[in-house]
Amino acid sequence: MTTEIAKSVTTCRVCGAADWQEVISFGSVPLANAYLDKPGPEEAYPLELISCRSCRLLSLTAVVDPQALYRDYAYVTSESETMTHHMRDVVRLCRERIDAGGLVVELGSNTGNQLQLFQQAGHPVLGVDPAQNLAAIAERRGVPTVADYFNEKVATAIAGEHGRASLILGRHVFAHIDDLADVLRGVKALLTDDGLFAIEVPYACDLLERVAFDTIYHEHLSYFLISTLDRLFTRHGLRAIDVRRLAVHGGSVLVTAARMGSRWETDERVGELIAYEKSERLDTDARYEQFAARVHALRRELTELVRKEAANGKRVAGYGASAKGTTLLNICELTSTEVRFCTDTTPQKQGRFVPGTQIPIVAPGDVSEQPDLYLLLAWNYAEEILQREAAFLDAGGAFIIPVPEPAVYARQKVRQ
Ligand code: TMP
Ligand code: ZN
């Protein structure tokens, strides 16, 4: 195990305090998206969750070097029905407030599918993403992309070249960033006076309520409450003006912020969610202790269930070699002994192996012998997948849905 490229968190990246509650430790785990060409020795890094007693940021203790994570990135934004539908919603929600024809800049723009929808709605767009392999794909689809990390320096250069942006969007990227202050300085350098900064992040309330322990992996440095984000924005001269709870990625929030002195009124949803967080006692150690206990119980039950099915001769496979899947399999210590293979629609993952498990990844069309049971590792797309796999279910197949508690989904059960 090498840990040289991991930095340990000391002070809180939101509020600067150094009073942490230790919430849960999963030991050393390989990087979730580090798919292997062949099984072999792997690096693993500590995966531990802590909570700041001052602002209740949930953070990992280890920050893995972003160069190791993102320069060549296997995660490709899903083009699934669920995600395409969601991206259209994001365009609609953001366009309620921004100028027609205003520049839209996206950080973590991946292969450019979200920006393409803004382009189709008449906006000039610019992507910013450090993954050179993905920026090249975005460019090929006509989405101009700067292959870099978004920070003050890059934002200032963009403002000089393209003018200021009406909207800066960051979908599922803000939680990946250690130096939030640098990004927020960049946002202020690039936004027009009444421009908006919209981020979509997994919502810490959903993580806790759904026991979505497999969304805890090295790329996700932060798990935010609205009260925590509100504090962060205020510290940097911005303010949250709206928030929406969304179903994607197991429960997320789209939070919109503007400059402190801008013309925007704050929607009442912001205060309502902050009050809800207080009512759920998310400012107390006890709530996080309860979460850790539920994670331990779920992990035990799920592992026992999969091992029992495999020991009874059932052919078990994983559905979707998601980053969550890597995390779940590693945390539950499930390997190719129990899970024969994982199917995944992403060409970049096919023919490779799930980190830490020796489990091969195959294209759905290449499954020669159907399993009896699929462990649904892409459970955030459950509805879409269960509909698509009607024939597998009709033929007697079943799915294990891992969270919030392990459940077996089969036709008989639906008819009950
Ligand atoms: P994500 O939750 O991070 O988007 O990852 C989901 C993974 O699951 C991604 O690798 C694509 C894969 N997937 C399938 O294999 N089949 C499907 O039907 C869907 C929706 C996703
Ligand atoms: Zn803090």
GROMACS .gro file of C-alpha atoms and ligand atoms in nm:
model
  438
    1MET     CA    1   0.000   0.000   0.000
    2THR     CA    2   0.134   0.347  -0.088
    3THR     CA    3  -0.013   0.651   0.074
    4GLU     CA    4   0.241   0.915  -0.033
    5ILE     CA    5  -0.006   1.094  -0.254
    6ALA     CA    6  -0.273   1.117   0.016
    7LYS     CA    7  -0.290   1.434   0.223
    8SER     CA    8  -0.462   1.425   0.561
    9VAL     CA    9  -0.736   1.674   0.643
   10THR     CA   10  -0.663   1.882   0.951
   11THR     CA   11  -0.882   2.192   0.934
   12CYS     CA   12  -1.232   2.210   0.789
   13ARG     CA   13  -1.241   2.325   0.424
   14VAL     CA   14  -1.566   2.511   0.492
   15CYS     CA   15  -1.524   2.686   0.826
   16GLY     CA   16  -1.158   2.642   0.926
   17ALA     CA   17  -1.233   2.468   1.259
   18ALA     CA   18  -1.040   2.159   1.370
   19ASP     CA   19  -1.289   1.982   1.597
   20TRP     CA   20  -1.386   1.658   1.424
   21GLN     CA   21  -1.619   1.376   1.522
   22GLU     CA   22  -1.497   1.041   1.385
   23VAL     CA   23  -1.803   0.894   1.216
   24ILE     CA   24  -1.696   0.575   1.041
   25SER     CA   25  -1.384   0.402   0.912
   26PHE     CA   26  -1.380   0.148   0.629
   27GLY     CA   27  -1.007   0.076   0.650
   28SER     CA   28  -0.801   0.095   0.331
   29VAL     CA   29  -0.993   0.079   0.004
   30PRO     CA   30  -0.873   0.108  -0.360
   31LEU     CA   31  -0.982   0.405  -0.572
   32ALA     CA   32  -1.339   0.355  -0.696
   33ASN     CA   33  -1.279   0.440  -1.062
   34ALA     CA   34  -0.932   0.281  -1.093
   35TYR     CA   35  -1.052  -0.011  -1.311
   36LEU     CA   36  -0.777  -0.262  -1.380
   37ASP     CA   37  -0.665  -0.409  -1.709
   38LYS     CA   38  -0.574  -0.725  -1.521
   39PRO     CA   39  -0.606  -0.816  -1.153
   40GLY     CA   40  -0.284  -0.743  -0.967
   41PRO     CA   41  -0.136  -0.546  -0.680
   42GLU     CA   42  -0.329  -0.228  -0.610
   43GLU     CA   43  -0.287   0.085  -0.408
   44ALA     CA   44  -0.539   0.143  -0.131
   45TYR     CA   45  -0.608   0.452   0.074
   46PRO     CA   46  -0.780   0.507   0.407
   47LEU     CA   47  -1.153   0.567   0.371
   48GLU     CA   48  -1.275   0.742   0.684
   49LEU     CA   49  -1.561   0.985   0.735
   50ILE     CA   50  -1.546   1.269   0.987
   51SER     CA   51  -1.791   1.543   1.080
   52CYS     CA   52  -1.696   1.901   1.164
   53ARG     CA   53  -1.855   1.990   1.497
   54SER     CA   54  -1.862   2.356   1.398
   55CYS     CA   55  -2.033   2.353   1.054
   56ARG     CA   56  -2.123   1.982   1.021
   57LEU     CA   57  -1.936   1.931   0.697
   58LEU     CA   58  -1.890   1.558   0.648
   59SER     CA   59  -1.542   1.505   0.507
   60LEU     CA   60  -1.303   1.226   0.428
   61THR     CA   61  -0.978   1.226   0.623
   62ALA     CA   62  -0.761   1.157   0.315
   63VAL     CA   63  -0.731   1.373   0.006
   64VAL     CA   64  -0.592   1.173  -0.283
   65ASP     CA   65  -0.392   1.376  -0.536
   66PRO     CA   66  -0.638   1.498  -0.803
   67GLN     CA   67  -0.377   1.433  -1.072
   68ALA     CA   68  -0.400   1.062  -0.991
   69LEU     CA   69  -0.780   1.072  -0.996
   70TYR     CA   70  -0.888   1.293  -1.283
   71ARG     CA   71  -0.633   1.345  -1.560
   72ASP     CA   72  -0.745   1.026  -1.730
   73TYR     CA   73  -1.091   0.964  -1.592
   74ALA     CA   74  -1.300   0.652  -1.647
   75TYR     CA   75  -1.623   0.807  -1.525
   76VAL     CA   76  -1.837   0.911  -1.817
   77THR     CA   77  -2.158   1.098  -1.742
   78SER     CA   78  -2.444   0.862  -1.801
   79GLU     CA   79  -2.646   0.906  -2.119
   80SER     CA   80  -2.924   0.700  -1.959
   81GLU     CA   81  -3.287   0.808  -1.986
   82THR     CA   82  -3.293   0.907  -1.619
   83MET     CA   83  -2.989   1.132  -1.652
   84THR     CA   84  -3.088   1.288  -1.985
   85HIS     CA   85  -3.429   1.372  -1.842
   86HIS     CA   86  -3.262   1.521  -1.536
   87MET     CA   87  -3.022   1.732  -1.743
   88ARG     CA   88  -3.315   1.881  -1.931
   89ASP     CA   89  -3.467   1.973  -1.593
   90VAL     CA   90  -3.142   2.145  -1.494
   91VAL     CA   91  -3.153   2.352  -1.814
   92ARG     CA   92  -3.517   2.446  -1.748
   93LEU     CA   93  -3.457   2.539  -1.383
   94CYS     CA   94  -3.147   2.749  -1.457
   95ARG     CA   95  -3.302   2.923  -1.756
   96GLU     CA   96  -3.585   3.054  -1.536
   97ARG     CA   97  -3.333   3.306  -1.406
   98ILE     CA   98  -3.047   3.362  -1.650
   99ASP     CA   99  -3.030   3.594  -1.955
  100ALA     CA  100  -3.126   3.442  -2.288
  101GLY     CA  101  -2.803   3.401  -2.479
  102GLY     CA  102  -2.580   3.448  -2.170
  103LEU     CA  103  -2.256   3.249  -2.145
  104VAL     CA  104  -2.283   2.920  -1.954
  105VAL     CA  105  -1.961   2.774  -1.809
  106GLU     CA  106  -1.960   2.427  -1.658
  107LEU     CA  107  -1.692   2.291  -1.429
  108GLY     CA  108  -1.644   1.916  -1.440
  109SER     CA  109  -1.818   1.921  -1.778
  110ASN     CA  110  -1.715   1.561  -1.856
  111THR     CA  111  -1.811   1.466  -2.214
  112GLY     CA  112  -2.022   1.780  -2.260
  113ASN     CA  113  -2.373   1.635  -2.269
  114GLN     CA  114  -2.516   1.885  -2.018
  115LEU     CA  115  -2.362   2.182  -2.201
  116GLN     CA  116  -2.488   2.058  -2.534
  117LEU     CA  117  -2.842   2.100  -2.400
  118PHE     CA  118  -2.765   2.462  -2.305
  119GLN     CA  119  -2.618   2.511  -2.653
  120GLN     CA  120  -2.940   2.381  -2.806
  121ALA     CA  121  -3.129   2.637  -2.595
  122GLY     CA  122  -2.925   2.918  -2.757
  123HIS     CA  123  -2.642   2.976  -2.506
  124PRO     CA  124  -2.273   3.005  -2.584
  125VAL     CA  125  -2.102   2.746  -2.363
  126LEU     CA  126  -1.761   2.657  -2.232
  127GLY     CA  127  -1.663   2.343  -2.044
  128VAL     CA  128  -1.378   2.314  -1.795
  129ASP     CA  129  -1.262   1.963  -1.707
  130PRO     CA  130  -0.918   1.829  -1.616
  131ALA     CA  131  -0.977   1.492  -1.784
  132GLN     CA  132  -0.799   1.522  -2.117
  133ASN     CA  133  -0.962   1.204  -2.250
  134LEU     CA  134  -1.311   1.346  -2.179
  135ALA     CA  135  -1.239   1.702  -2.294
  136ALA     CA  136  -1.141   1.556  -2.632
  137ILE     CA  137  -1.478   1.374  -2.656
  138ALA     CA  138  -1.664   1.696  -2.565
  139GLU     CA  139  -1.472   1.892  -2.831
  140ARG     CA  140  -1.565   1.631  -3.091
  141ARG     CA  141  -1.933   1.682  -3.012
  142GLY     CA  142  -1.890   2.057  -3.058
  143VAL     CA  143  -1.863   2.163  -2.693
  144PRO     CA  144  -1.554   2.385  -2.647
  145THR     CA  145  -1.368   2.261  -2.339
  146VAL     CA  146  -1.066   2.383  -2.143
  147ALA     CA  147  -0.883   2.071  -2.018
  148ASP     CA  148  -0.796   2.207  -1.674
  149TYR     CA  149  -0.908   2.241  -1.313
  150PHE     CA  150  -1.139   2.533  -1.247
  151ASN     CA  151  -0.976   2.783  -1.012
  152GLU     CA  152  -0.921   3.159  -0.983
  153LYS     CA  153  -0.640   3.164  -1.239
  154VAL     CA  154  -0.829   2.965  -1.501
  155ALA     CA  155  -1.152   3.160  -1.436
  156THR     CA  156  -0.975   3.494  -1.480
  157ALA     CA  157  -0.826   3.377  -1.810
  158ILE     CA  158  -1.171   3.263  -1.930
  159ALA     CA  159  -1.329   3.598  -1.835
  160GLY     CA  160  -1.056   3.776  -2.035
  161GLU     CA  161  -1.109   3.562  -2.342
  162HIS     CA  162  -1.484   3.493  -2.344
  163GLY     CA  163  -1.634   3.764  -2.120
  164ARG     CA  164  -1.823   3.702  -1.797
  165ALA     CA  165  -2.069   3.417  -1.745
  166SER     CA  166  -2.442   3.439  -1.667
  167LEU     CA  167  -2.429   3.090  -1.522
  168ILE     CA  168  -2.151   2.879  -1.377
  169LEU     CA  169  -2.268   2.526  -1.324
  170GLY     CA  170  -2.100   2.240  -1.140
  171ARG     CA  171  -2.283   1.909  -1.137
  172HIS     CA  172  -2.133   1.648  -0.904
  173VAL     CA  173  -1.794   1.815  -0.896
  174PHE     CA  174  -1.802   2.049  -0.596
  175ALA     CA  175  -1.782   1.760  -0.350
  176HIS     CA  176  -1.464   1.646  -0.527
  177ILE     CA  177  -1.272   1.970  -0.463
  178ASP     CA  178  -1.043   2.029  -0.168
  179ASP     CA  179  -0.960   2.399  -0.216
  180LEU     CA  180  -1.313   2.542  -0.228
  181ALA     CA  181  -1.189   2.896  -0.160
  182ASP     CA  182  -0.988   2.899  -0.485
  183VAL     CA  183  -1.292   2.782  -0.682
  184LEU     CA  184  -1.521   3.041  -0.522
  185ARG     CA  185  -1.271   3.319  -0.596
  186GLY     CA  186  -1.280   3.196  -0.955
  187VAL     CA  187  -1.660   3.203  -0.954
  188LYS     CA  188  -1.657   3.565  -0.840
  189ALA     CA  189  -1.398   3.658  -1.105
  190LEU     CA  190  -1.607   3.506  -1.383
  191LEU     CA  191  -1.973   3.574  -1.295
  192THR     CA  192  -2.165   3.877  -1.418
  193ASP     CA  193  -2.302   4.102  -1.138
  194ASP     CA  194  -2.633   3.916  -1.126
  195GLY     CA  195  -2.493   3.588  -1.258
  196LEU     CA  196  -2.567   3.259  -1.086
  197PHE     CA  197  -2.353   2.979  -0.953
  198ALA     CA  198  -2.545   2.652  -0.947
  199ILE     CA  199  -2.406   2.333  -0.798
  200GLU     CA  200  -2.552   1.989  -0.776
  201VAL     CA  201  -2.415   1.778  -0.493
  202PRO     CA  202  -2.524   1.461  -0.317
  203TYR     CA  203  -2.731   1.574  -0.019
  204ALA     CA  204  -2.594   1.464   0.319
  205CYS     CA  205  -2.951   1.416   0.449
  206ASP     CA  206  -3.014   1.160   0.175
  207LEU     CA  207  -2.683   0.988   0.248
  208LEU     CA  208  -2.791   0.945   0.609
  209GLU     CA  209  -3.156   0.860   0.546
  210ARG     CA  210  -3.084   0.609   0.268
  211VAL     CA  211  -2.774   0.467   0.438
  212ALA     CA  212  -2.605   0.521   0.101
  213PHE     CA  213  -2.267   0.418   0.240
  214ASP     CA  214  -2.139   0.321  -0.105
  215THR     CA  215  -2.144   0.685  -0.215
  216ILE     CA  216  -1.858   0.738   0.030
  217TYR     CA  217  -1.541   0.705  -0.178
  218HIS     CA  218  -1.214   0.890  -0.222
  219GLU     CA  219  -1.339   1.124  -0.492
  220HIS     CA  220  -1.615   1.253  -0.266
  221LEU     CA  221  -1.422   1.465  -0.021
  222SER     CA  222  -1.728   1.649   0.114
  223TYR     CA  223  -2.092   1.561   0.193
  224PHE     CA  224  -2.291   1.880   0.236
  225LEU     CA  225  -2.592   2.000   0.432
  226ILE     CA  226  -2.760   2.317   0.307
  227SER     CA  227  -2.668   2.489   0.633
  228THR     CA  228  -2.303   2.402   0.567
  229LEU     CA  229  -2.311   2.532   0.210
  230ASP     CA  230  -2.489   2.848   0.326
  231ARG     CA  231  -2.207   2.910   0.569
  232LEU     CA  232  -1.945   2.848   0.301
  233PHE     CA  233  -2.109   3.086   0.054
  234THR     CA  234  -2.150   3.360   0.315
  235ARG     CA  235  -1.782   3.331   0.403
  236HIS     CA  236  -1.695   3.399   0.038
  237GLY     CA  237  -1.934   3.687  -0.038
  238LEU     CA  238  -2.204   3.474  -0.197
  239ARG     CA  239  -2.546   3.361  -0.073
  240ALA     CA  240  -2.772   3.064  -0.147
  241ILE     CA  241  -3.087   3.191  -0.320
  242ASP     CA  242  -3.257   2.862  -0.404
  243VAL     CA  243  -3.237   2.490  -0.346
  244ARG     CA  244  -3.416   2.192  -0.499
  245ARG     CA  245  -3.407   1.834  -0.379
  246LEU     CA  246  -3.356   1.594  -0.669
  247ALA     CA  247  -3.369   1.217  -0.704
  248VAL     CA  248  -3.048   1.174  -0.908
  249HIS     CA  249  -2.746   0.985  -0.773
  250GLY     CA  250  -2.942   0.858  -0.475
  251GLY     CA  251  -3.060   1.203  -0.360
  252SER     CA  252  -2.898   1.532  -0.452
  253VAL     CA  253  -2.958   1.904  -0.422
  254LEU     CA  254  -2.928   2.172  -0.685
  255VAL     CA  255  -2.819   2.480  -0.493
  256THR     CA  256  -2.816   2.819  -0.662
  257ALA     CA  257  -2.603   3.101  -0.525
  258ALA     CA  258  -2.551   3.465  -0.625
  259ARG     CA  259  -2.331   3.752  -0.516
  260MET     CA  260  -2.418   3.881  -0.170
  261GLY     CA  261  -2.535   4.221  -0.295
  262SER     CA  262  -2.714   4.100  -0.611
  263ARG     CA  263  -3.082   4.161  -0.686
  264TRP     CA  264  -3.205   3.809  -0.617
  265GLU     CA  265  -3.456   3.730  -0.345
  266THR     CA  266  -3.391   3.416  -0.142
  267ASP     CA  267  -3.649   3.145  -0.202
  268GLU     CA  268  -3.815   3.016   0.114
  269ARG     CA  269  -3.701   2.661   0.031
  270VAL     CA  270  -3.352   2.754   0.157
  271GLY     CA  271  -3.470   2.841   0.510
  272GLU     CA  272  -3.710   2.546   0.515
  273LEU     CA  273  -3.436   2.293   0.445
  274ILE     CA  274  -3.203   2.449   0.701
  275ALA     CA  275  -3.485   2.424   0.959
  276TYR     CA  276  -3.545   2.062   0.853
  277GLU     CA  277  -3.178   1.979   0.909
  278LYS     CA  278  -3.199   2.121   1.259
  279SER     CA  279  -3.518   1.924   1.331
  280GLU     CA  280  -3.337   1.606   1.220
  281ARG     CA  281  -3.065   1.680   1.480
  282LEU     CA  282  -2.797   1.693   1.212
  283ASP     CA  283  -2.603   1.926   1.438
  284THR     CA  284  -2.551   1.654   1.700
  285ASP     CA  285  -2.292   1.375   1.732
  286ALA     CA  286  -2.574   1.132   1.813
  287ARG     CA  287  -2.722   1.151   1.462
  288TYR     CA  288  -2.390   1.047   1.304
  289GLU     CA  289  -2.338   0.768   1.559
  290GLN     CA  290  -2.680   0.634   1.461
  291PHE     CA  291  -2.582   0.649   1.093
  292ALA     CA  292  -2.261   0.455   1.158
  293ALA     CA  293  -2.457   0.185   1.343
  294ARG     CA  294  -2.701   0.153   1.052
  295VAL     CA  295  -2.413   0.126   0.803
  296HIS     CA  296  -2.249  -0.153   1.003
  297ALA     CA  297  -2.577  -0.344   1.023
  298LEU     CA  298  -2.653  -0.301   0.653
  299ARG     CA  299  -2.304  -0.407   0.551
  300ARG     CA  300  -2.334  -0.723   0.763
  301GLU     CA  301  -2.680  -0.815   0.632
  302LEU     CA  302  -2.591  -0.752   0.269
  303THR     CA  303  -2.269  -0.952   0.284
  304GLU     CA  304  -2.448  -1.242   0.453
  305LEU     CA  305  -2.729  -1.237   0.197
  306VAL     CA  306  -2.493  -1.243  -0.106
  307ARG     CA  307  -2.268  -1.509   0.050
  308LYS     CA  308  -2.569  -1.727   0.135
  309GLU     CA  309  -2.711  -1.707  -0.219
  310ALA     CA  310  -2.370  -1.784  -0.373
  311ALA     CA  311  -2.313  -2.073  -0.129
  312ASN     CA  312  -2.653  -2.215  -0.229
  313GLY     CA  313  -2.529  -2.240  -0.586
  314LYS     CA  314  -2.697  -1.925  -0.718
  315ARG     CA  315  -2.514  -1.743  -0.995
  316VAL     CA  316  -2.476  -1.386  -0.869
  317ALA     CA  317  -2.355  -1.094  -1.085
  318GLY     CA  318  -2.330  -0.718  -1.038
  319TYR     CA  319  -2.544  -0.480  -1.245
  320GLY     CA  320  -2.350  -0.161  -1.331
  321ALA     CA  321  -1.980  -0.135  -1.245
  322SER     CA  322  -2.040   0.202  -1.084
  323ALA     CA  323  -1.793   0.375  -0.853
  324LYS     CA  324  -2.048   0.303  -0.581
  325GLY     CA  325  -2.029  -0.060  -0.683
  326THR     CA  326  -1.652  -0.071  -0.634
  327THR     CA  327  -1.701   0.081  -0.292
  328LEU     CA  328  -1.983  -0.148  -0.190
  329LEU     CA  329  -1.803  -0.465  -0.302
  330ASN     CA  330  -1.481  -0.364  -0.126
  331ILE     CA  331  -1.651  -0.255   0.194
  332CYS     CA  332  -1.855  -0.577   0.203
  333GLU     CA  333  -1.544  -0.777   0.108
  334LEU     CA  334  -1.723  -0.942  -0.184
  335THR     CA  335  -1.502  -1.076  -0.465
  336SER     CA  336  -1.525  -1.295  -0.774
  337THR     CA  337  -1.589  -1.588  -0.539
  338GLU     CA  338  -1.941  -1.455  -0.479
  339VAL     CA  339  -1.998  -1.217  -0.770
  340ARG     CA  340  -1.901  -1.378  -1.102
  341PHE     CA  341  -1.896  -1.062  -1.319
  342CYS     CA  342  -2.043  -0.714  -1.348
  343THR     CA  343  -2.224  -0.584  -1.653
  344ASP     CA  344  -2.172  -0.224  -1.757
  345THR     CA  345  -2.272  -0.021  -2.058
  346THR     CA  346  -1.959   0.201  -2.049
  347PRO     CA  347  -1.712   0.088  -2.321
  348GLN     CA  348  -1.417   0.225  -2.117
  349LYS     CA  349  -1.496  -0.020  -1.834
  350GLN     CA  350  -1.567  -0.332  -2.039
  351GLY     CA  351  -1.292  -0.594  -2.045
  352ARG     CA  352  -1.144  -0.452  -1.726
  353PHE     CA  353  -1.177  -0.551  -1.358
  354VAL     CA  354  -1.349  -0.389  -1.059
  355PRO     CA  355  -1.072  -0.257  -0.830
  356GLY     CA  356  -0.995  -0.473  -0.528
  357THR     CA  357  -1.223  -0.762  -0.626
  358GLN     CA  358  -1.094  -0.956  -0.931
  359ILE     CA  359  -1.447  -0.924  -1.074
  360PRO     CA  360  -1.446  -0.889  -1.457
  361ILE     CA  361  -1.664  -0.625  -1.627
  362VAL     CA  362  -1.856  -0.732  -1.935
  363ALA     CA  363  -2.083  -0.558  -2.185
  364PRO     CA  364  -2.450  -0.644  -2.120
  365GLY     CA  365  -2.471  -0.801  -2.468
  366ASP     CA  366  -2.177  -1.031  -2.391
  367VAL     CA  367  -2.343  -1.213  -2.100
  368SER     CA  368  -2.346  -1.572  -2.224
  369GLU     CA  369  -2.513  -1.729  -1.920
  370GLN     CA  370  -2.770  -1.517  -1.736
  371PRO     CA  371  -2.722  -1.499  -1.359
  372ASP     CA  372  -2.996  -1.601  -1.116
  373LEU     CA  373  -2.951  -1.281  -0.923
  374TYR     CA  374  -2.816  -0.937  -0.999
  375LEU     CA  375  -2.676  -0.726  -0.719
  376LEU     CA  376  -2.791  -0.381  -0.829
  377LEU     CA  377  -2.476  -0.173  -0.795
  378ALA     CA  378  -2.626   0.113  -1.000
  379TRP     CA  379  -2.924   0.135  -0.762
  380ASN     CA  380  -2.967   0.505  -0.839
  381TYR     CA  381  -3.115   0.396  -1.173
  382ALA     CA  382  -3.334   0.123  -1.019
  383GLU     CA  383  -3.660   0.229  -1.179
  384GLU     CA  384  -3.518   0.249  -1.532
  385ILE     CA  385  -3.322  -0.076  -1.496
  386LEU     CA  386  -3.604  -0.283  -1.345
  387GLN     CA  387  -3.829  -0.177  -1.632
  388ARG     CA  388  -3.567  -0.259  -1.893
  389GLU     CA  389  -3.494  -0.600  -1.739
  390ALA     CA  390  -3.858  -0.718  -1.748
  391ALA     CA  391  -3.765  -1.027  -1.954
  392PHE     CA  392  -3.497  -1.130  -1.701
  393LEU     CA  393  -3.750  -1.089  -1.418
  394ASP     CA  394  -4.023  -1.273  -1.612
  395ALA     CA  395  -3.781  -1.562  -1.660
  396GLY     CA  396  -3.746  -1.592  -1.282
  397GLY     CA  397  -3.443  -1.366  -1.231
  398ALA     CA  398  -3.417  -1.135  -0.930
  399PHE     CA  399  -3.233  -0.823  -0.814
  400ILE     CA  400  -3.082  -0.751  -0.477
  401ILE     CA  401  -3.130  -0.382  -0.406
  402PRO     CA  402  -2.867  -0.296  -0.145
  403VAL     CA  403  -2.993   0.022   0.022
  404PRO     CA  404  -3.149   0.146   0.253
  405GLU     CA  405  -3.170  -0.219   0.357
  406PRO     CA  406  -3.100  -0.525   0.143
  407ALA     CA  407  -3.417  -0.625  -0.046
  408VAL     CA  408  -3.475  -0.895  -0.306
  409TYR     CA  409  -3.688  -0.778  -0.597
  410ALA     CA  410  -3.853  -1.049  -0.808
  411ARG     CA  411  -4.177  -1.092  -1.002
  412GLN     CA  412  -4.346  -1.300  -0.729
  413LYS     CA  413  -4.289  -1.021  -0.485
  414VAL     CA  414  -4.437  -0.760  -0.717
  415ARG     CA  415  -4.754  -0.966  -0.764
  416GLN     CA  416  -4.812  -1.018  -0.390
  417TMP     P1  417  -2.325   0.635  -1.199
  417TMP     O1  418  -2.427   0.602  -1.095
  417TMP     O2  419  -2.202   0.690  -1.135
  417TMP     O3  420  -2.381   0.716  -1.313
  417TMP     O4  421  -2.276   0.498  -1.261
  417TMP     C1  422  -2.365   0.406  -1.313
  417TMP     C2  423  -2.287   0.296  -1.385
  417TMP     O5  424  -2.379   0.195  -1.423
  417TMP     C3  425  -2.218   0.343  -1.512
  417TMP     O6  426  -2.091   0.279  -1.521
  417TMP     C4  427  -2.310   0.295  -1.623
  417TMP     C5  428  -2.374   0.173  -1.562
  417TMP     N1  429  -2.511   0.147  -1.607
  417TMP     C6  430  -2.536   0.024  -1.669
  417TMP     O7  431  -2.447  -0.058  -1.687
  417TMP     N2  432  -2.664  -0.001  -1.710
  417TMP     C7  433  -2.766   0.090  -1.693
  417TMP     O8  434  -2.878   0.063  -1.732
  417TMP     C8  435  -2.737   0.216  -1.628
  417TMP     C9  436  -2.846   0.316  -1.606
  417TMP    C10  437  -2.608   0.238  -1.586
  418ZN      ZN  438  -1.646   2.311   0.947
   0.00000   0.00000   0.00000
